[in-house]
Amino acid sequence: MNRRKSLRSLGLAALGMPLLSGKLKAENQPEIPTIPNRSSTLDPVKITKVKAIYTCPHGIELIVVKVETDTPGLYGVGCATFRQRAHAVIAAIDKYLDDFCRGRDVHNIEDIWQTAYVSSYWRNGPVLNNALSGLDQALWDIKGKLANMPVYQLLGGKCRFAVDTYSHGGGRSPEEAAESVLAKQEQGFRHVRIQLGGYGATHLSDAPDFKNAGFGMPDDNVMDPVAYMKGVVRMFDKVREVAGDKVELLHDIHERLQPMDAINLIKQLEQYRPFFIEDPFSPENISWFPLLRQQTSVPISMGELYNNPHEWIEPMTKRLFDFIRIHISQIGGITPAMKVARLGEWFNIRTAWHGPGDVSPVGHAANAHIDLAVWNFGIQEAVNFSPLLQEIFPGSPRMENGYMIINEAPGLGVDVNEELAMKYPLPEKNNYNWTQLRKRDGTPIRP
Ligand code: MG
């Protein structure tokens, strides 16, 4: 037994013995800064600065919050990534949260969350929620460092040895999609999401009449809902034929269909036993769920666009879907996400936190810490960080045999190399293209 463990087992931490001196370093773990001896880990630790750190190494804007304290070397980082409005989130952090938080005690996460939440009076929007998430996750990171424990331990400890994931497969044709599933299985994945090209299979659409008429903007995309629906059924059929029944298949409708079309498509997919179908409706169409539930037993995943508690409380307590798919930084961080997870436990709704490329490695680690600790974990999106991203964010989660593995460093276990991050500034011009989608006549479609 090493000295650190023996001190803890003797209960000397409670007597004020320092546990945080020295450095911890292991494979895939960032070097944890040395924190000077403290008389007690519960002495007030004041916030001295809250700031945004942003970087765009692969064309995706990533934002994290760094919370600095009056204890030399003690800081935390949290994910505040909302790439579509990056500059607005940065302003919310640097111009408001910094000012609001200075002098507050890092120990009181719930108090800081609740007071920051109402500090704008108007609340529950994506910009302010992301800023709040960066602050909240950074405070959990700090609490872990003070307790000398990974955050999942503070959330109740492990409920599973690692985080099971699904990987993104698919292709521009059913045959390509089937090939991708075989390749993912080779890599050790048991769950694969299959899409036919991009969301909505826009490549299957005919020439966009609205462009010929000079309507819209030159870069706008076009989608033919019927071609998409027919193509997805053919894709599932081919994938089951080629890859068999052992693999779990997922698909994301991405709110792109009219509600009754989505219901019809899901009924047709039932025979292929999907693991879940994601976002059949836009949040604005939430009232269609009871009809969907009467028509099919296919498991449904919902909620990556949710920002406001009013969007998830009623459908969860009515068991209108099976997986809650919230993007954790969009609701304000670990603190509210744990409440959502606990709510789901009572109604047997499992978690499937949104985990795409526009979540920073810090945010993916936060997802995984919750995934390890809550009983009603469902599935997580796999990560695939480039060597550069791993250098900017030392300690990033990694994959092994289809599982996401996080390191055991105190806190969230991920740091940020500010100097390197700054070498990849945000782009001068904003890209709206991905969200701009129209029917053949030019009618905008929810993206
Ligand atoms: Mg989605």
CSV table of C-alpha atoms and ligand atoms in Angstrom, one decimal:
chain,number,residue,atom,x,y,z
A,1,MET,CA,0.0,0.0,0.0
A,2,ASN,CA,1.5,3.3,-1.0
A,3,ARG,CA,1.6,6.3,1.3
A,4,ARG,CA,-1.3,8.1,-0.4
A,5,LYS,CA,-3.6,5.1,0.0
A,6,SER,CA,-2.5,4.4,3.6
A,7,LEU,CA,-3.2,8.0,4.6
A,8,ARG,CA,-6.7,7.8,3.1
A,9,SER,CA,-7.4,4.4,4.7
A,10,LEU,CA,-6.4,5.8,8.1
A,11,GLY,CA,-8.9,8.6,7.6
A,12,LEU,CA,-6.2,11.2,8.0
A,13,ALA,CA,-7.6,13.3,5.2
A,14,ALA,CA,-10.5,14.2,7.5
A,15,LEU,CA,-7.9,15.3,10.1
A,16,GLY,CA,-6.4,17.7,7.6
A,17,MET,CA,-3.4,15.7,6.4
A,18,PRO,CA,-2.4,16.8,2.9
A,19,LEU,CA,-3.2,14.3,0.2
A,20,LEU,CA,-2.6,16.4,-2.8
A,21,SER,CA,1.2,17.0,-2.9
A,22,GLY,CA,3.3,15.3,-5.5
A,23,LYS,CA,2.5,14.5,-9.1
A,24,LEU,CA,0.5,11.7,-10.6
A,25,LYS,CA,1.4,10.5,-14.1
A,26,ALA,CA,0.5,7.3,-15.9
A,27,GLU,CA,-0.1,6.2,-19.5
A,28,ASN,CA,-2.6,8.5,-21.2
A,29,GLN,CA,-2.9,10.7,-18.2
A,30,PRO,CA,-2.1,14.4,-18.2
A,31,GLU,CA,0.4,15.6,-15.6
A,32,ILE,CA,-1.7,16.7,-12.7
A,33,PRO,CA,-0.3,20.0,-11.3
A,34,THR,CA,1.2,19.9,-7.8
A,35,ILE,CA,-1.2,21.5,-5.3
A,36,PRO,CA,0.5,22.9,-2.2
A,37,ASN,CA,-0.4,21.4,1.2
A,38,ARG,CA,-3.7,22.7,2.5
A,39,SER,CA,-4.8,22.6,6.1
A,40,SER,CA,-8.1,21.0,5.0
A,41,THR,CA,-9.6,20.2,1.6
A,42,LEU,CA,-12.7,22.0,2.7
A,43,ASP,CA,-11.1,25.4,3.3
A,44,PRO,CA,-12.6,27.9,0.9
A,45,VAL,CA,-11.0,28.0,-2.5
A,46,LYS,CA,-11.9,31.2,-4.3
A,47,ILE,CA,-12.3,31.6,-8.0
A,48,THR,CA,-9.9,34.2,-9.4
A,49,LYS,CA,-10.7,34.0,-13.1
A,50,VAL,CA,-13.0,32.3,-15.5
A,51,LYS,CA,-11.9,32.4,-19.2
A,52,ALA,CA,-12.7,30.9,-22.5
A,53,ILE,CA,-10.1,28.9,-24.4
A,54,TYR,CA,-10.9,28.2,-28.0
A,55,THR,CA,-9.4,26.3,-30.9
A,56,CYS,CA,-10.3,25.0,-34.4
A,57,PRO,CA,-7.7,22.5,-35.4
A,58,HIS,CA,-9.8,20.5,-37.8
A,59,GLY,CA,-12.4,23.0,-39.0
A,60,ILE,CA,-14.6,22.4,-35.9
A,61,GLU,CA,-14.7,25.2,-33.3
A,62,LEU,CA,-14.0,23.9,-29.8
A,63,ILE,CA,-14.5,26.0,-26.7
A,64,VAL,CA,-13.5,25.1,-23.1
A,65,VAL,CA,-13.8,27.1,-19.9
A,66,LYS,CA,-10.8,27.3,-17.6
A,67,VAL,CA,-11.6,28.2,-13.9
A,68,GLU,CA,-8.6,29.5,-12.0
A,69,THR,CA,-8.4,29.6,-8.2
A,70,ASP,CA,-6.4,31.3,-5.4
A,71,THR,CA,-4.7,28.0,-4.8
A,72,PRO,CA,-1.6,28.0,-7.0
A,73,GLY,CA,-1.7,25.3,-9.6
A,74,LEU,CA,-5.4,24.4,-8.9
A,75,TYR,CA,-7.7,24.9,-11.9
A,76,GLY,CA,-10.4,23.1,-13.7
A,77,VAL,CA,-11.6,22.8,-17.4
A,78,GLY,CA,-15.0,22.2,-18.8
A,79,CYS,CA,-16.7,21.9,-22.2
A,80,ALA,CA,-18.6,24.9,-23.6
A,81,THR,CA,-18.6,23.9,-27.2
A,82,PHE,CA,-21.4,25.3,-29.4
A,83,ARG,CA,-19.7,25.7,-32.7
A,84,GLN,CA,-22.6,27.4,-34.5
A,85,ARG,CA,-22.4,30.4,-32.1
A,86,ALA,CA,-18.8,30.1,-30.8
A,87,HIS,CA,-18.2,33.9,-30.5
A,88,ALA,CA,-21.4,34.4,-28.6
A,89,VAL,CA,-20.4,31.7,-26.0
A,90,ILE,CA,-16.9,33.2,-25.7
A,91,ALA,CA,-18.4,36.6,-24.9
A,92,ALA,CA,-20.9,35.1,-22.4
A,93,ILE,CA,-17.9,33.5,-20.6
A,94,ASP,CA,-15.4,36.3,-20.7
A,95,LYS,CA,-17.8,39.2,-20.3
A,96,TYR,CA,-20.3,37.8,-17.8
A,97,LEU,CA,-19.3,34.5,-16.1
A,98,ASP,CA,-15.8,35.7,-15.2
A,99,ASP,CA,-17.2,38.8,-13.5
A,100,PHE,CA,-20.0,36.8,-11.8
A,101,CYS,CA,-17.8,34.0,-10.4
A,102,ARG,CA,-14.8,35.8,-9.0
A,103,GLY,CA,-14.5,35.4,-5.3
A,104,ARG,CA,-17.0,32.5,-5.1
A,105,ASP,CA,-16.0,29.2,-3.3
A,106,VAL,CA,-15.4,26.4,-5.8
A,107,HIS,CA,-16.7,23.8,-3.3
A,108,ASN,CA,-20.3,25.0,-3.8
A,109,ILE,CA,-21.1,23.7,-7.3
A,110,GLU,CA,-24.8,23.5,-6.8
A,111,ASP,CA,-25.0,27.0,-5.4
A,112,ILE,CA,-22.8,28.4,-8.2
A,113,TRP,CA,-24.9,26.6,-10.8
A,114,GLN,CA,-28.2,27.8,-9.5
A,115,THR,CA,-27.1,31.4,-9.1
A,116,ALA,CA,-25.3,31.6,-12.4
A,117,TYR,CA,-28.3,30.1,-14.1
A,118,VAL,CA,-30.6,32.9,-13.1
A,119,SER,CA,-27.9,35.6,-13.3
A,120,SER,CA,-29.2,36.6,-16.7
A,121,TYR,CA,-32.8,36.4,-15.5
A,122,TRP,CA,-33.8,35.0,-19.0
A,123,ARG,CA,-32.3,31.6,-19.3
A,124,ASN,CA,-32.4,28.0,-20.9
A,125,GLY,CA,-30.9,29.1,-24.2
A,126,PRO,CA,-28.0,27.3,-26.0
A,127,VAL,CA,-25.5,30.1,-25.7
A,128,LEU,CA,-25.8,30.7,-21.9
A,129,ASN,CA,-26.2,27.0,-21.2
A,130,ASN,CA,-23.0,26.2,-22.9
A,131,ALA,CA,-21.1,28.9,-21.0
A,132,LEU,CA,-22.7,27.5,-17.8
A,133,SER,CA,-21.6,24.0,-18.7
A,134,GLY,CA,-18.0,25.0,-19.1
A,135,LEU,CA,-18.1,26.5,-15.6
A,136,ASP,CA,-19.9,23.6,-14.1
A,137,GLN,CA,-17.7,20.9,-15.6
A,138,ALA,CA,-14.6,22.9,-14.6
A,139,LEU,CA,-15.9,23.0,-11.0
A,140,TRP,CA,-16.4,19.2,-11.0
A,141,ASP,CA,-12.9,18.9,-12.4
A,142,ILE,CA,-11.6,21.0,-9.5
A,143,LYS,CA,-13.6,19.0,-6.9
A,144,GLY,CA,-12.1,15.8,-8.2
A,145,LYS,CA,-8.6,17.2,-8.0
A,146,LEU,CA,-9.3,18.4,-4.4
A,147,ALA,CA,-10.7,15.0,-3.5
A,148,ASN,CA,-7.9,13.2,-5.4
A,149,MET,CA,-10.5,11.1,-7.2
A,150,PRO,CA,-11.8,10.8,-10.8
A,151,VAL,CA,-15.2,12.6,-11.1
A,152,TYR,CA,-17.1,9.3,-11.6
A,153,GLN,CA,-16.1,8.4,-8.1
A,154,LEU,CA,-17.8,11.5,-6.8
A,155,LEU,CA,-20.9,10.6,-8.8
A,156,GLY,CA,-21.2,7.2,-7.0
A,157,GLY,CA,-18.4,5.1,-8.4
A,158,LYS,CA,-18.3,2.6,-11.3
A,159,CYS,CA,-21.5,0.7,-12.3
A,160,ARG,CA,-19.6,-0.9,-15.3
A,161,PHE,CA,-16.0,-1.5,-16.2
A,162,ALA,CA,-16.0,0.8,-19.3
A,163,VAL,CA,-18.3,2.7,-21.6
A,164,ASP,CA,-19.8,0.7,-24.4
A,165,THR,CA,-20.2,2.7,-27.6
A,166,TYR,CA,-21.5,2.8,-31.2
A,167,SER,CA,-19.5,3.9,-34.1
A,168,HIS,CA,-20.6,5.8,-37.2
A,169,GLY,CA,-20.9,3.7,-40.3
A,170,GLY,CA,-22.8,4.0,-43.5
A,171,GLY,CA,-22.1,4.9,-47.1
A,172,ARG,CA,-23.7,6.5,-50.2
A,173,SER,CA,-25.3,3.1,-51.2
A,174,PRO,CA,-26.7,0.2,-49.3
A,175,GLU,CA,-23.7,-1.9,-50.4
A,176,GLU,CA,-21.3,0.7,-49.0
A,177,ALA,CA,-23.2,0.8,-45.8
A,178,ALA,CA,-23.0,-3.0,-45.4
A,179,GLU,CA,-19.2,-2.9,-46.1
A,180,SER,CA,-18.8,-0.2,-43.4
A,181,VAL,CA,-20.6,-2.3,-40.8
A,182,LEU,CA,-18.3,-5.3,-41.5
A,183,ALA,CA,-15.3,-3.0,-41.1
A,184,LYS,CA,-16.6,-1.6,-37.8
A,185,GLN,CA,-17.2,-5.1,-36.5
A,186,GLU,CA,-13.6,-5.9,-37.4
A,187,GLN,CA,-12.5,-3.0,-35.2
A,188,GLY,CA,-14.4,-4.5,-32.3
A,189,PHE,CA,-17.6,-2.4,-32.4
A,190,ARG,CA,-20.9,-4.2,-31.5
A,191,HIS,CA,-23.1,-1.2,-32.3
A,192,VAL,CA,-23.0,0.7,-35.6
A,193,ARG,CA,-25.0,3.7,-36.7
A,194,ILE,CA,-25.9,3.5,-40.4
A,195,GLN,CA,-26.7,6.6,-42.5
A,196,LEU,CA,-27.2,6.7,-46.3
A,197,GLY,CA,-24.7,9.4,-47.2
A,198,GLY,CA,-25.2,12.5,-45.1
A,199,TYR,CA,-28.3,13.1,-43.0
A,200,GLY,CA,-31.4,12.9,-45.3
A,201,ALA,CA,-29.4,11.2,-48.0
A,202,THR,CA,-29.4,14.4,-50.0
A,203,HIS,CA,-27.3,12.8,-52.8
A,204,LEU,CA,-30.4,10.8,-53.7
A,205,SER,CA,-32.4,14.0,-54.5
A,206,ASP,CA,-33.3,15.2,-58.0
A,207,ALA,CA,-32.1,18.6,-59.3
A,208,PRO,CA,-33.3,21.4,-57.0
A,209,ASP,CA,-35.9,23.4,-58.9
A,210,PHE,CA,-35.5,26.3,-56.4
A,211,LYS,CA,-31.9,26.8,-57.5
A,212,ASN,CA,-32.9,27.0,-61.2
A,213,ALA,CA,-35.5,29.6,-60.1
A,214,GLY,CA,-32.8,31.6,-58.4
A,215,PHE,CA,-34.4,31.1,-54.9
A,216,GLY,CA,-32.3,30.7,-51.7
A,217,MET,CA,-28.5,30.8,-51.6
A,218,PRO,CA,-26.1,29.0,-53.9
A,219,ASP,CA,-24.8,26.6,-51.2
A,220,ASP,CA,-28.2,25.5,-49.9
A,221,ASN,CA,-28.8,21.7,-49.8
A,222,VAL,CA,-31.7,19.8,-51.2
A,223,MET,CA,-33.5,16.8,-49.8
A,224,ASP,CA,-36.2,14.5,-51.3
A,225,PRO,CA,-37.9,12.8,-48.3
A,226,VAL,CA,-39.4,10.0,-50.4
A,227,ALA,CA,-36.0,9.0,-51.9
A,228,TYR,CA,-34.5,9.2,-48.4
A,229,MET,CA,-37.2,6.9,-46.8
A,230,LYS,CA,-37.0,4.3,-49.6
A,231,GLY,CA,-33.2,4.4,-49.5
A,232,VAL,CA,-33.0,3.8,-45.7
A,233,VAL,CA,-35.2,0.7,-45.9
A,234,ARG,CA,-33.1,-0.7,-48.7
A,235,MET,CA,-29.9,0.1,-46.6
A,236,PHE,CA,-31.2,-1.8,-43.5
A,237,ASP,CA,-32.2,-4.7,-45.7
A,238,LYS,CA,-28.8,-5.0,-47.3
A,239,VAL,CA,-26.9,-4.6,-44.0
A,240,ARG,CA,-28.9,-7.3,-42.3
A,241,GLU,CA,-28.3,-9.6,-45.4
A,242,VAL,CA,-24.6,-9.0,-45.4
A,243,ALA,CA,-23.7,-8.5,-41.7
A,244,GLY,CA,-26.3,-10.8,-40.1
A,245,ASP,CA,-28.3,-10.3,-36.9
A,246,LYS,CA,-25.5,-10.1,-34.3
A,247,VAL,CA,-24.6,-6.5,-34.8
A,248,GLU,CA,-26.8,-3.7,-33.3
A,249,LEU,CA,-27.9,-1.1,-35.8
A,250,LEU,CA,-28.8,2.5,-35.1
A,251,HIS,CA,-30.1,5.2,-37.4
A,252,ASP,CA,-30.7,9.0,-37.0
A,253,ILE,CA,-33.7,10.5,-38.8
A,254,HIS,CA,-32.4,13.9,-37.6
A,255,GLU,CA,-35.9,15.5,-37.4
A,256,ARG,CA,-35.9,15.7,-41.3
A,257,LEU,CA,-39.2,14.1,-42.0
A,258,GLN,CA,-42.9,15.1,-41.6
A,259,PRO,CA,-44.1,13.3,-38.4
A,260,MET,CA,-46.4,10.7,-40.2
A,261,ASP,CA,-43.6,9.9,-42.7
A,262,ALA,CA,-41.3,9.3,-39.7
A,263,ILE,CA,-43.8,6.9,-38.2
A,264,ASN,CA,-44.2,5.1,-41.4
A,265,LEU,CA,-40.5,4.7,-41.9
A,266,ILE,CA,-39.9,3.4,-38.4
A,267,LYS,CA,-42.7,0.8,-38.8
A,268,GLN,CA,-41.0,-0.4,-42.0
A,269,LEU,CA,-37.6,-0.7,-40.1
A,270,GLU,CA,-39.1,-2.7,-37.2
A,271,GLN,CA,-38.4,-6.0,-39.1
A,272,TYR,CA,-34.6,-5.2,-39.0
A,273,ARG,CA,-34.6,-4.9,-35.2
A,274,PRO,CA,-32.9,-1.5,-34.8
A,275,PHE,CA,-31.2,-0.8,-31.4
A,276,PHE,CA,-32.7,2.6,-31.6
A,277,ILE,CA,-34.0,5.2,-34.1
A,278,GLU,CA,-32.9,8.7,-33.2
A,279,ASP,CA,-34.8,12.0,-33.4
A,280,PRO,CA,-37.8,11.0,-35.4
A,281,PHE,CA,-39.4,14.4,-34.7
A,282,SER,CA,-38.2,17.9,-34.2
A,283,PRO,CA,-38.6,19.2,-30.6
A,284,GLU,CA,-41.4,21.3,-31.9
A,285,ASN,CA,-43.3,18.2,-32.8
A,286,ILE,CA,-43.0,16.4,-29.4
A,287,SER,CA,-46.7,15.9,-29.2
A,288,TRP,CA,-46.5,13.3,-32.0
A,289,PHE,CA,-44.8,10.8,-29.7
A,290,PRO,CA,-47.9,9.1,-28.3
A,291,LEU,CA,-49.1,8.3,-31.8
A,292,LEU,CA,-45.6,6.8,-32.6
A,293,ARG,CA,-45.7,4.7,-29.5
A,294,GLN,CA,-49.1,3.2,-30.4
A,295,GLN,CA,-47.8,2.2,-33.8
A,296,THR,CA,-44.4,0.6,-33.2
A,297,SER,CA,-42.2,-1.0,-30.5
A,298,VAL,CA,-38.9,0.2,-32.1
A,299,PRO,CA,-36.8,1.8,-29.3
A,300,ILE,CA,-36.6,5.5,-29.8
A,301,SER,CA,-33.8,8.0,-28.9
A,302,MET,CA,-34.6,11.7,-28.5
A,303,GLY,CA,-33.3,15.0,-27.3
A,304,GLU,CA,-29.9,16.2,-28.8
A,305,LEU,CA,-31.6,19.5,-29.5
A,306,TYR,CA,-33.0,20.0,-26.0
A,307,ASN,CA,-32.1,23.0,-24.0
A,308,ASN,CA,-35.0,23.6,-21.6
A,309,PRO,CA,-36.3,21.3,-18.8
A,310,HIS,CA,-39.8,21.7,-20.2
A,311,GLU,CA,-38.6,19.9,-23.3
A,312,TRP,CA,-37.7,16.6,-21.5
A,313,ILE,CA,-39.6,16.3,-18.2
A,314,GLU,CA,-43.0,15.5,-19.6
A,315,PRO,CA,-42.0,13.1,-22.4
A,316,MET,CA,-39.7,11.3,-20.0
A,317,THR,CA,-42.2,10.9,-17.2
A,318,LYS,CA,-44.7,9.7,-19.9
A,319,ARG,CA,-42.2,7.1,-21.2
A,320,LEU,CA,-42.5,8.5,-24.7
A,321,PHE,CA,-39.0,7.4,-25.7
A,322,ASP,CA,-36.4,4.9,-24.5
A,323,PHE,CA,-33.1,6.8,-24.6
A,324,ILE,CA,-32.4,10.4,-23.6
A,325,ARG,CA,-29.9,11.9,-26.0
A,326,ILE,CA,-29.2,15.3,-24.5
A,327,HIS,CA,-26.0,17.2,-25.6
A,328,ILE,CA,-24.7,17.8,-22.1
A,329,SER,CA,-23.2,21.3,-22.6
A,330,GLN,CA,-26.5,22.4,-24.2
A,331,ILE,CA,-28.3,22.0,-20.8
A,332,GLY,CA,-25.6,23.4,-18.6
A,333,GLY,CA,-23.2,20.6,-17.7
A,334,ILE,CA,-22.8,17.6,-15.4
A,335,THR,CA,-25.0,19.0,-12.6
A,336,PRO,CA,-28.2,19.1,-14.6
A,337,ALA,CA,-27.2,16.0,-16.6
A,338,MET,CA,-27.1,13.9,-13.4
A,339,LYS,CA,-30.6,15.1,-12.6
A,340,VAL,CA,-31.8,14.0,-16.0
A,341,ALA,CA,-30.1,10.6,-15.6
A,342,ARG,CA,-31.7,10.1,-12.2
A,343,LEU,CA,-35.1,11.1,-13.6
A,344,GLY,CA,-34.6,8.6,-16.3
A,345,GLU,CA,-33.8,5.8,-13.8
A,346,TRP,CA,-37.3,6.0,-12.3
A,347,PHE,CA,-38.9,5.7,-15.7
A,348,ASN,CA,-36.5,3.2,-17.2
A,349,ILE,CA,-35.1,5.6,-19.8
A,350,ARG,CA,-31.5,5.1,-20.5
A,351,THR,CA,-28.8,7.6,-21.3
A,352,ALA,CA,-27.3,8.1,-24.8
A,353,TRP,CA,-25.6,11.4,-24.5
A,354,HIS,CA,-24.9,13.2,-27.7
A,355,GLY,CA,-21.2,12.8,-28.5
A,356,PRO,CA,-20.2,14.1,-32.0
A,357,GLY,CA,-17.1,15.8,-33.2
A,358,ASP,CA,-18.3,19.2,-32.0
A,359,VAL,CA,-17.9,18.2,-28.4
A,360,SER,CA,-14.4,18.9,-27.0
A,361,PRO,CA,-12.4,15.9,-25.5
A,362,VAL,CA,-13.2,17.5,-22.1
A,363,GLY,CA,-16.9,17.2,-22.9
A,364,HIS,CA,-16.5,13.6,-24.1
A,365,ALA,CA,-14.7,12.8,-20.8
A,366,ALA,CA,-17.6,14.4,-18.8
A,367,ASN,CA,-20.1,12.2,-20.7
A,368,ALA,CA,-18.0,9.1,-19.9
A,369,HIS,CA,-17.7,9.9,-16.2
A,370,ILE,CA,-21.5,10.0,-16.0
A,371,ASP,CA,-21.8,6.9,-18.2
A,372,LEU,CA,-19.6,5.0,-15.8
A,373,ALA,CA,-21.6,6.0,-12.7
A,374,VAL,CA,-25.3,5.9,-13.5
A,375,TRP,CA,-27.2,2.6,-13.5
A,376,ASN,CA,-29.4,3.6,-16.5
A,377,PHE,CA,-26.6,4.1,-19.0
A,378,GLY,CA,-27.6,3.0,-22.5
A,379,ILE,CA,-24.9,3.7,-25.0
A,380,GLN,CA,-22.3,6.4,-26.0
A,381,GLU,CA,-21.0,7.6,-29.3
A,382,ALA,CA,-17.4,6.4,-29.9
A,383,VAL,CA,-14.6,9.0,-30.1
A,384,ASN,CA,-11.8,9.1,-32.6
A,385,PHE,CA,-9.4,11.9,-31.7
A,386,SER,CA,-6.5,12.8,-34.0
A,387,PRO,CA,-3.0,12.9,-32.7
A,388,LEU,CA,-3.2,16.7,-32.8
A,389,LEU,CA,-6.4,16.8,-30.7
A,390,GLN,CA,-4.8,14.5,-28.2
A,391,GLU,CA,-1.8,16.9,-28.0
A,392,ILE,CA,-4.1,19.9,-27.5
A,393,PHE,CA,-6.1,18.0,-24.9
A,394,PRO,CA,-3.8,15.6,-23.0
A,395,GLY,CA,-5.6,12.8,-21.3
A,396,SER,CA,-8.4,12.5,-23.9
A,397,PRO,CA,-10.6,9.4,-23.8
A,398,ARG,CA,-9.5,6.6,-26.1
A,399,MET,CA,-11.2,3.5,-27.6
A,400,GLU,CA,-10.4,-0.2,-26.9
A,401,ASN,CA,-12.5,-3.0,-28.4
A,402,GLY,CA,-15.5,-0.8,-28.9
A,403,TYR,CA,-15.3,0.6,-25.3
A,404,MET,CA,-14.4,4.2,-24.4
A,405,ILE,CA,-11.7,4.3,-21.8
A,406,ILE,CA,-11.0,7.3,-19.6
A,407,ASN,CA,-7.9,7.7,-17.4
A,408,GLU,CA,-7.9,7.5,-13.6
A,409,ALA,CA,-6.4,11.0,-13.0
A,410,PRO,CA,-8.2,13.1,-10.4
A,411,GLY,CA,-10.9,15.3,-11.8
A,412,LEU,CA,-12.1,14.8,-15.4
A,413,GLY,CA,-8.6,13.6,-16.4
A,414,VAL,CA,-8.3,15.9,-19.4
A,415,ASP,CA,-6.1,19.1,-19.6
A,416,VAL,CA,-5.8,21.7,-22.3
A,417,ASN,CA,-2.5,23.0,-23.9
A,418,GLU,CA,-3.4,26.7,-24.2
A,419,GLU,CA,-0.4,27.6,-26.2
A,420,LEU,CA,-1.0,24.9,-28.8
A,421,ALA,CA,-4.8,25.6,-28.8
A,422,MET,CA,-4.1,29.2,-29.8
A,423,LYS,CA,-2.2,28.2,-32.9
A,424,TYR,CA,-5.5,27.1,-34.4
A,425,PRO,CA,-7.8,30.2,-34.3
A,426,LEU,CA,-11.5,30.3,-35.1
A,427,PRO,CA,-12.3,30.8,-38.8
A,428,GLU,CA,-12.9,34.3,-40.1
A,429,LYS,CA,-16.0,33.3,-42.0
A,430,ASN,CA,-18.9,31.4,-40.4
A,431,ASN,CA,-20.3,28.3,-42.1
A,432,TYR,CA,-24.1,28.0,-42.2
A,433,ASN,CA,-24.2,25.5,-45.0
A,434,TRP,CA,-24.9,22.3,-42.9
A,435,THR,CA,-28.1,23.6,-41.5
A,436,GLN,CA,-29.5,25.1,-44.8
A,437,LEU,CA,-31.7,22.4,-46.3
A,438,ARG,CA,-34.7,22.8,-48.6
A,439,LYS,CA,-37.3,20.7,-50.5
A,440,ARG,CA,-37.2,20.8,-54.3
A,441,ASP,CA,-39.5,23.9,-54.3
A,442,GLY,CA,-37.3,25.6,-51.8
A,443,THR,CA,-39.3,25.1,-48.6
A,444,PRO,CA,-36.8,25.0,-45.6
A,445,ILE,CA,-36.5,21.6,-43.8
A,446,ARG,CA,-35.5,21.3,-40.2
A,447,PRO,CA,-31.9,20.1,-40.3
B,1,MG,MG,-28.4,12.9,-33.8
